Short mmCIF file of C-alpha atoms in Angstrom, two decimals:
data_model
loop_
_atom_site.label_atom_id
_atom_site.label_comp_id
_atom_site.label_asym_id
_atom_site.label_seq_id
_atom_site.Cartn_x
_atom_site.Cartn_y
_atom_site.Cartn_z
CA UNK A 184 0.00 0.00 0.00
CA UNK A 185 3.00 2.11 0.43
CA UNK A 186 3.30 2.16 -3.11
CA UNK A 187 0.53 3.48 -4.07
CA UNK A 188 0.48 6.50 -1.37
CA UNK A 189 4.24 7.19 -3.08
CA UNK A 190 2.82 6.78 -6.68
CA UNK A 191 0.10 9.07 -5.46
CA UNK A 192 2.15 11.33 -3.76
CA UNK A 193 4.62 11.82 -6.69
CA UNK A 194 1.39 12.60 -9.14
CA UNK A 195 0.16 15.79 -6.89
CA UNK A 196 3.60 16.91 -6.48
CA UNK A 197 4.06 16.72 -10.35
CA UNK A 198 0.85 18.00 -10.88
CA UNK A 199 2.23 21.15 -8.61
CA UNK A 200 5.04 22.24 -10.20
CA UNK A 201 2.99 22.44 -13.61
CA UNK A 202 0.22 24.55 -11.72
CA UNK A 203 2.89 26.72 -10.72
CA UNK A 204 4.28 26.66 -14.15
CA UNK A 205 0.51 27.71 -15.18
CA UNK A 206 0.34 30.47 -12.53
CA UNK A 207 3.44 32.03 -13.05
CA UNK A 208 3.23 32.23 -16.54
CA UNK A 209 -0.65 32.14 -17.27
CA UNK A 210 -1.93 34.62 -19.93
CA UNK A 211 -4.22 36.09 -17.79
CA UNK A 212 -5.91 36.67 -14.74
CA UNK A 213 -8.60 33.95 -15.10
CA UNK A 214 -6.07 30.96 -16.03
CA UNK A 215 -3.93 32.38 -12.65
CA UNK A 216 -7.30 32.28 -10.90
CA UNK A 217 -8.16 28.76 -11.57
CA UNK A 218 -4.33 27.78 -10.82
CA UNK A 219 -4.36 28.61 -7.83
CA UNK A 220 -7.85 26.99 -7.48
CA UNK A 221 -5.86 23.50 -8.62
CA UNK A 222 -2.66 24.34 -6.61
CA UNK A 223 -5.18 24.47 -3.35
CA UNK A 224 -7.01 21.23 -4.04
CA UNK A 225 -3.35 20.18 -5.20
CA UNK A 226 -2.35 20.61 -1.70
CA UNK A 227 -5.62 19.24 0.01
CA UNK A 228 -5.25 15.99 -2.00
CA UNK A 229 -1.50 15.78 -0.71
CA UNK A 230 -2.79 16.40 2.69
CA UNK A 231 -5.71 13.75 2.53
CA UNK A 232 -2.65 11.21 0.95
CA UNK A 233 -1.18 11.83 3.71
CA UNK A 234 -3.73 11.47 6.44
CA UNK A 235 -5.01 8.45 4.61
CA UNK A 236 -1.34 6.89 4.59
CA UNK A 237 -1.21 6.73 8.24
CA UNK A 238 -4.82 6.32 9.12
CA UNK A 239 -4.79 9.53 11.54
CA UNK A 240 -7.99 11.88 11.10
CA UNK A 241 -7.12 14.29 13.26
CA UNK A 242 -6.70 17.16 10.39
CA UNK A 243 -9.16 16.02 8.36
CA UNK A 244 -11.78 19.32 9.62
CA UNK A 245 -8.47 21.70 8.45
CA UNK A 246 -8.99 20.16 5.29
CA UNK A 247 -12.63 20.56 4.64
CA UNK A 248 -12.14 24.25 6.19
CA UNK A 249 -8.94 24.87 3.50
CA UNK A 250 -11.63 23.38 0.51
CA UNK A 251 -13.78 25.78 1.65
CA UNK A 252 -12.16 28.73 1.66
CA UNK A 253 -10.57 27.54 -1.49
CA UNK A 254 -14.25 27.34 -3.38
CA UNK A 255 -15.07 30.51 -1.90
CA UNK A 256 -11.53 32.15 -2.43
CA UNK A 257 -11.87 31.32 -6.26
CA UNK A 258 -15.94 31.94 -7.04
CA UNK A 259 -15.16 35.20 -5.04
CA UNK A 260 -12.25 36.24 -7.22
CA UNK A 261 -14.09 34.86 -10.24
CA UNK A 262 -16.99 37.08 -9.95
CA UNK A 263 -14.98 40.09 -9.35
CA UNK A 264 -12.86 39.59 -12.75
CA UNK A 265 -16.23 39.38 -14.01
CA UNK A 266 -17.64 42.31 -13.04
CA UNK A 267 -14.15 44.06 -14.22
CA UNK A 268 -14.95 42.98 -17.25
CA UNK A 269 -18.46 43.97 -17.48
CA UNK A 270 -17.55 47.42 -16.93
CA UNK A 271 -15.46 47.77 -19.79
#
């Protein structure tokens, strides 16, 4: 089973570095939005790896709060490029 949480592990951290590829370099403001959307849930899959590796559930309510404010982070920011944009 170790395998697979390493396997797993080695995805999301791949995953990352492209995402932060993405959100330095994005071509705008929406593609750096929903970057950092992915490098949050990025991180919150890591995390739930982790937890899941060694069967502790003790952080498991700092992950659904971090999800959270992720969703809400990135609808938030959404909405306000939008509104930018309508006033053009």
């Amino acid at each position: 089973m170790n395998l697979v949480f390493q396997i797993t592990l080695t995805m999301v951290a791949v995953t990352g570095l492209l995402t932060t590829v993405r959100l330095l370099r994005g071509p705008g403001v929406l593609s750096r939005i929903i970057a950092l959307d992915i490098l949050v849930t990025l991180i919150v899959a890591g995390a739930a790896t982790g937890i899941a590796a060694r069967r502790d559930v003790t952080a498991l309510p700092v992950l659904v709060v971090l999800a959270l404010l992720a969703f809400v982070g990135t609808v938030t920011a959404a909405h306000l490029v939008e509104r930018r944009e309508g006033m053009r």
